[in-house]
Structure formats: C-alpha cells, structure tokens
Short mmCIF file of C-alpha atoms in Angstrom, two decimals:
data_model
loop_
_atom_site.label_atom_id
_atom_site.label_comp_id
_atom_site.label_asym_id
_atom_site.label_seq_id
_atom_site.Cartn_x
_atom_site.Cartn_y
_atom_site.Cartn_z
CA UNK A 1 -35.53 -0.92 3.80
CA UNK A 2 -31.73 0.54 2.70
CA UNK A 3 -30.39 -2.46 3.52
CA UNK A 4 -29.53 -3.21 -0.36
CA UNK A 5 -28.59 -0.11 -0.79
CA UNK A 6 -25.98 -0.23 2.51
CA UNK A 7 -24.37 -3.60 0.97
CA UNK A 8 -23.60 -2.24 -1.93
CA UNK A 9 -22.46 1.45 -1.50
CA UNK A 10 -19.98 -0.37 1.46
CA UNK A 11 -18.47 -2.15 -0.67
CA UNK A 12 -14.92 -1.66 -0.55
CA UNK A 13 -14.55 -1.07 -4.78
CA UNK A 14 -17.76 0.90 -5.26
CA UNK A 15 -16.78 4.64 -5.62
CA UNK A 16 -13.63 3.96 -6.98
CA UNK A 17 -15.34 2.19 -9.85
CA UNK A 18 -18.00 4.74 -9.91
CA UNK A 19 -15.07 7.59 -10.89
CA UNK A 20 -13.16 4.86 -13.25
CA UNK A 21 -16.58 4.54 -14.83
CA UNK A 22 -17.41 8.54 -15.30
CA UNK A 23 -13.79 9.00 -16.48
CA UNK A 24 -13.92 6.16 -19.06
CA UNK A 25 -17.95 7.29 -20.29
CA UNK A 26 -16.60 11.33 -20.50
CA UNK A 27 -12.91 10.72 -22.38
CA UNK A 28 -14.68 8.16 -24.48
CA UNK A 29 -17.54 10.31 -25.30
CA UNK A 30 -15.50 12.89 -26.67
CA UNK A 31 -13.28 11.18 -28.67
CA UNK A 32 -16.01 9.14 -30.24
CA UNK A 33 -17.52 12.34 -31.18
CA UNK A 34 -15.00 14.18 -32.62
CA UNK A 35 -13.38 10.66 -34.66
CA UNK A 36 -17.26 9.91 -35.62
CA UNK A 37 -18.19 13.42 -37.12
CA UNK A 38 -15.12 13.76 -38.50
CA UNK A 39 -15.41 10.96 -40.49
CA UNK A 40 -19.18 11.36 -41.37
CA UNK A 41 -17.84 15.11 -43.01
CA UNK A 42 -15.52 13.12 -45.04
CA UNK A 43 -18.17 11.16 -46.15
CA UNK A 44 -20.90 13.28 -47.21
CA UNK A 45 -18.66 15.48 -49.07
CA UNK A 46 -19.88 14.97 -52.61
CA UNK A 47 -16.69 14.40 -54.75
CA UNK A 48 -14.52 12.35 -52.31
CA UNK A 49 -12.30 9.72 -54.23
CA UNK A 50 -12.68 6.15 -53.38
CA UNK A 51 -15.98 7.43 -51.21
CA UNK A 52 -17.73 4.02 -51.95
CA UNK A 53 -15.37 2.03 -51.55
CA UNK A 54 -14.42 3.24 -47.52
CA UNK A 55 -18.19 3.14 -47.40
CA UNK A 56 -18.23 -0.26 -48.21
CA UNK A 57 -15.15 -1.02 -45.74
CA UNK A 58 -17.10 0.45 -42.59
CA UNK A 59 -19.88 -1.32 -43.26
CA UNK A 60 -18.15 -5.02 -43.48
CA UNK A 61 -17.36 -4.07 -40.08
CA UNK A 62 -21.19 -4.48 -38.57
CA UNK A 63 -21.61 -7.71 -40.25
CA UNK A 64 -18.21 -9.72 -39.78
CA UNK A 65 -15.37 -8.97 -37.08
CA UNK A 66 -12.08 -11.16 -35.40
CA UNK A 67 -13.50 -12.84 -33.00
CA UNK A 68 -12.99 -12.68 -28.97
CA UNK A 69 -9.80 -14.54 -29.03
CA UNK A 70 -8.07 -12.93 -32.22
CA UNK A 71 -9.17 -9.21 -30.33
CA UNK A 72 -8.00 -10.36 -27.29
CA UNK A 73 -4.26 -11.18 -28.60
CA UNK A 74 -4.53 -8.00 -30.54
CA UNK A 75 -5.00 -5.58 -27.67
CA UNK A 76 -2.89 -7.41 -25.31
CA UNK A 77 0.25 -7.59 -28.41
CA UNK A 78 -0.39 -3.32 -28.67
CA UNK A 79 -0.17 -3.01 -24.69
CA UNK A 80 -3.98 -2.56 -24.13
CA UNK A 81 -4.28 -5.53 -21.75
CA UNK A 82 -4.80 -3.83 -18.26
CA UNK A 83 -4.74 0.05 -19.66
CA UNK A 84 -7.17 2.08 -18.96
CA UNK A 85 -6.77 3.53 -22.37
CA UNK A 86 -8.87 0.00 -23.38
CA UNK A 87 -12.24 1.10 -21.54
CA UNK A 88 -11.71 4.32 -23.39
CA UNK A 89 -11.14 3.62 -26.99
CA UNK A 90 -12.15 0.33 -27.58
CA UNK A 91 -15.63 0.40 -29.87
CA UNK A 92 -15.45 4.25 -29.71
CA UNK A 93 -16.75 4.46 -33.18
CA UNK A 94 -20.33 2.93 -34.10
CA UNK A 95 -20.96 2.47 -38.06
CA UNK A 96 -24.20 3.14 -37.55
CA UNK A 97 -23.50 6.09 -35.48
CA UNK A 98 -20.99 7.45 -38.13
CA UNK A 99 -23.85 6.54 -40.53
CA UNK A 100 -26.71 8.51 -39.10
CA UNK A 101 -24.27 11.22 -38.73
CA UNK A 102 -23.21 11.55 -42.45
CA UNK A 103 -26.97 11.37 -42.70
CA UNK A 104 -27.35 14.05 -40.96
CA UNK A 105 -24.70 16.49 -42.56
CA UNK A 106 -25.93 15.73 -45.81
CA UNK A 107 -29.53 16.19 -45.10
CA UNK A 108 -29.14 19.40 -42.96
CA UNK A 109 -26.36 21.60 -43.78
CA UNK A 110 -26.42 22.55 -47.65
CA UNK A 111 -23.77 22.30 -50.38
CA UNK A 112 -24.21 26.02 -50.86
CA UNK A 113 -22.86 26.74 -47.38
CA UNK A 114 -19.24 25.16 -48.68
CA UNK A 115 -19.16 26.82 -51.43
CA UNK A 116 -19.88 30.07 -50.07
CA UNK A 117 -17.59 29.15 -47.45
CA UNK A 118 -14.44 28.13 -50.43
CA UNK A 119 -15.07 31.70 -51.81
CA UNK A 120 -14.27 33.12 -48.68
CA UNK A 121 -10.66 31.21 -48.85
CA UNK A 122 -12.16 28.59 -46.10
CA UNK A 123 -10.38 25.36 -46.44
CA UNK A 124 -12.40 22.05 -45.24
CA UNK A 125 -11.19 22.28 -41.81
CA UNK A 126 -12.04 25.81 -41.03
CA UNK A 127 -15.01 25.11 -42.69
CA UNK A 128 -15.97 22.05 -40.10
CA UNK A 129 -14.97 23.80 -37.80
CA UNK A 130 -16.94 26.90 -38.35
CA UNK A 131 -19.55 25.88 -39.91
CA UNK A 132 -20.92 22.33 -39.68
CA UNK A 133 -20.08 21.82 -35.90
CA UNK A 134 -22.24 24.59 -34.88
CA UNK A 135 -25.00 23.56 -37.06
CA UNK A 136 -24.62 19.60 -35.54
CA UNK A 137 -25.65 20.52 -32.15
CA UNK A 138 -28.90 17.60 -32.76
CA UNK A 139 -26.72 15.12 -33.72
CA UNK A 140 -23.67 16.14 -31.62
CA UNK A 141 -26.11 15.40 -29.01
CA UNK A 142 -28.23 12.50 -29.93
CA UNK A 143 -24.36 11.27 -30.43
CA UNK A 144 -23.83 11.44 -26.45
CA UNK A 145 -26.62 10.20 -25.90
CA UNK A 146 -25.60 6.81 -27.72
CA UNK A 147 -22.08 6.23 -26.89
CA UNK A 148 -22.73 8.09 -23.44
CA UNK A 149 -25.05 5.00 -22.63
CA UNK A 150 -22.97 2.37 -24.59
CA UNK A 151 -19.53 3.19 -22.55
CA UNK A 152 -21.84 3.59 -19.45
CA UNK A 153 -23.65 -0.14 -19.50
CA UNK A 154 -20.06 -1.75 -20.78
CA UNK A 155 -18.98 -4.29 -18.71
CA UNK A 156 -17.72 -7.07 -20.81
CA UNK A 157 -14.49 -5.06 -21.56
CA UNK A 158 -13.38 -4.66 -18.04
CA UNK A 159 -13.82 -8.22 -17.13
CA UNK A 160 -12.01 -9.34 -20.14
CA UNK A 161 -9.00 -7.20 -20.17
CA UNK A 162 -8.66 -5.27 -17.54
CA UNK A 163 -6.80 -7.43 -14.19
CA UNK A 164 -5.98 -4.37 -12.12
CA UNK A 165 -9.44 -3.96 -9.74
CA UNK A 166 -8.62 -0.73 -9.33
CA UNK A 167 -9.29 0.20 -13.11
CA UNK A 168 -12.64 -1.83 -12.82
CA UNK A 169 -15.66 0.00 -14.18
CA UNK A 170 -18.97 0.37 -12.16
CA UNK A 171 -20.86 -2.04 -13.83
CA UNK A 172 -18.38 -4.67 -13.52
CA UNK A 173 -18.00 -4.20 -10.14
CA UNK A 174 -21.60 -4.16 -9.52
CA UNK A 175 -21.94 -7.74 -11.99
CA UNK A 176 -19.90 -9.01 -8.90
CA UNK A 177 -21.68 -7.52 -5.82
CA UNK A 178 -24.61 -9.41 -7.28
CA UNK A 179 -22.85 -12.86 -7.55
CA UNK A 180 -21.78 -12.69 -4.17
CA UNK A 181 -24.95 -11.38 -3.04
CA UNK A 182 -26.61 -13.83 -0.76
CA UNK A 183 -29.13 -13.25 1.82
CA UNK A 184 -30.33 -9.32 0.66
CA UNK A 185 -29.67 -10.70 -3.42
CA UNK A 186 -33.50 -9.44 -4.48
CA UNK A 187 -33.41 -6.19 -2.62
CA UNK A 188 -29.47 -5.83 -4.08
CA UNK A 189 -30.76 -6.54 -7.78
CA UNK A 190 -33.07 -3.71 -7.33
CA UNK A 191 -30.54 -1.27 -5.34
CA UNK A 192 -27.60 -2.34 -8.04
CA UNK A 193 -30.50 -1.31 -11.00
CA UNK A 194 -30.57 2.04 -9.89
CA UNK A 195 -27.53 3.00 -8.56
CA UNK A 196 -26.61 1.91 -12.34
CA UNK A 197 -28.93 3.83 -14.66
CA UNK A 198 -29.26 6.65 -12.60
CA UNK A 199 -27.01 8.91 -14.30
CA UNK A 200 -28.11 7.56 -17.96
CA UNK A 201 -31.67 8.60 -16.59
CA UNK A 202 -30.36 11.91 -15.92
CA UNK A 203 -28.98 11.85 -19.24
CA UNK A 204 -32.18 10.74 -20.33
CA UNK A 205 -33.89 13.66 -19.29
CA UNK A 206 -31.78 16.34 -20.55
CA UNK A 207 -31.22 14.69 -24.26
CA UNK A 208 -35.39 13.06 -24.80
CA UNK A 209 -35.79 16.52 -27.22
CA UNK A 210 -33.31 15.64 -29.72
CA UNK A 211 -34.45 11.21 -29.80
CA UNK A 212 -37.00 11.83 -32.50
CA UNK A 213 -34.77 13.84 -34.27
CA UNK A 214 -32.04 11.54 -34.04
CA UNK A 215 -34.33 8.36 -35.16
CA UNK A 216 -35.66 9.97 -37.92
CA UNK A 217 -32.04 10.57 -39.15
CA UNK A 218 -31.16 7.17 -39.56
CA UNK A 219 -34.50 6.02 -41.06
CA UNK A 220 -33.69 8.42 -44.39
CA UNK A 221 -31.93 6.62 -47.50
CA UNK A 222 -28.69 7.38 -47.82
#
C-alpha cells in the first residue's frame, strides 16, 4: 500500500523542507571542504610555526565543548537564531575530518612537488591550488561523502534554533510527521526511512570506491 507514502509527501511542509534541506547539505558541503582542506595544507606543511600547538587546540575541541545552553546564547547573541546561515555553517568543520585530510596530504602528495613548485616562483596558494587540489580528488570526495551525510541526517539544529517552519530541514520535518502519525505510524516509519536516505543512498553509490581509501587514511599515525 502507498498509503504512508501519500501522508507524508501531502504534507503541507514536505517539499519545501526537502529544497531547505538540499540547499543547506550543498552550501555546507562546499564550504566545509574548502575551510577543511585548507586547513589540513596548513597543517602538513613541515615547518609551520606554532604547528603543535593549533594541533593541540583542534583537538581539545572533540573531547570538551560549551555546552547546549552556552551555544545556544552564542548563536542567538551573533544573529544565528532563525538564519538559515545556522543549518549551513554550524559544525561545518570535523577534527577528525580535517585530521584524515592532513593525513592524507602528507601521505600522498610529496615534499618534492613544493619544492619543485617554489622554484618555479609558485607561492603556497598557487601551489594548493594547482597542485594539491587536483591530486585530493580521494579525499575531496570521501570528504562529501562525510559532511554530505552529516548535514543531510541533522535535525537537532533546526529544532533548536531555527522558529521560522519555513527554514525547517527535511528531517525535522519528517521527526514531526512521525509524532503526529497515528493510525498509518508503522507504514509512515518505513515511508519516512526512505524518503530520508534516499539521496545519501544515491550518494552511497557513486562515492563506495573511494570508502576504503578514505578509512585507511585515518587509521595511519600521524
């Protein structure tokens, strides 16, 4: 039966949450991976003054953080209480992501290539630029892949500070279709399930060559 499936799709905030939620995944996505490799370059370059200790500051960051409250008063005091803008840059950097990335560039792209590059007259952005991005296409993608599926399932942000409906994300939109759900609720768990991973399944699909790669990256030392 489509019954589940008619329930939810007629539900009045559906598709508009469905485009908040592509927008949001897409703008995110792209600034996460330009702030996340740009700061993993930073990292792996070999001489890099106070390198350990920034190291050292993004990694306090995994264990320890403000608190709901103390985050909450912060977004709302820089105007980020019912933007958009929240969805989109709030936790658009992993640690571990930045990590495996400055993993990556260290492991992948040799020294030699800089230097070669410095002769040249190169400075370190033409050098990113033209050099590591288009040898970071694994990472690059295994990077989507991550915060593509992160920004995707995230539905705690929009029901904490977003109060405009029409800004809602999909999957807090769909967190509600399933409280009110009454008579059809089993069939609508299963309907709300895939209407919801569909397109990370999709993403799935296209990314599963560069997962091993990307695992392996963050299981070397360094």
């Amino acid at each position: 039966s489509l019954i589940g499936y008619k329930a939810v799709l007629e539900y009045t905030e559906f598709w508009s949450s469905y485009r908040n939620s592509f927008i949001y995944t897409i703008s995110s996505v792209v600034i996460s991976i330009i702030v996340t490799l740009t700061a993993a370059y930073s990292l792996s370059r070999p001489k890099f003054p106070g390198k350990a200790a920034i190291n050292m500051f993004f990694v306090i960051t995994m264990f320890f953080n403000g608190g709901l409250i103390p985050t909450f008063l912060v977004m709302k005091d820089i105007g980020m209480y019912n933007n958009p803008l929240v969805m989109i840059l709030m936790g658009c950097v992993s640690v571990w992501n930045l990590m495996v990335a400055r993993t990556f560039i260290q492991t992948n792209i040799p020294e030699e290539l800089y230097e070669a590059s410095a002769l040249d007259g190169a400075s370190h952005f033409q050098y990113f630029i033209k050099v590591v991005m288009p040898l970071s296409k694994t990472i690059i993608a295994v990077l989507a892949v991550y915060y593509g599926v992160a920004k995707w399932n995230d539905y705690f942000t929009g029901l904490v500070y977003l109060k405009d409906r029409s800004l809602y994300p999909l999957q807090t939109v769909l967190r509600e279709i399933l409280a009110e759900a009454t008579r059809i609720a089993n069939v609508s768990k299963y309907c709300i399930i895939v209407l919801a991973t569909g397109p990370v399944v999709v993403l799935y699909a296209f990314m599963q060559k560069y997962f091993e790669k990307g695992v392996m990256i963050g299981s070397l030392k360094g």
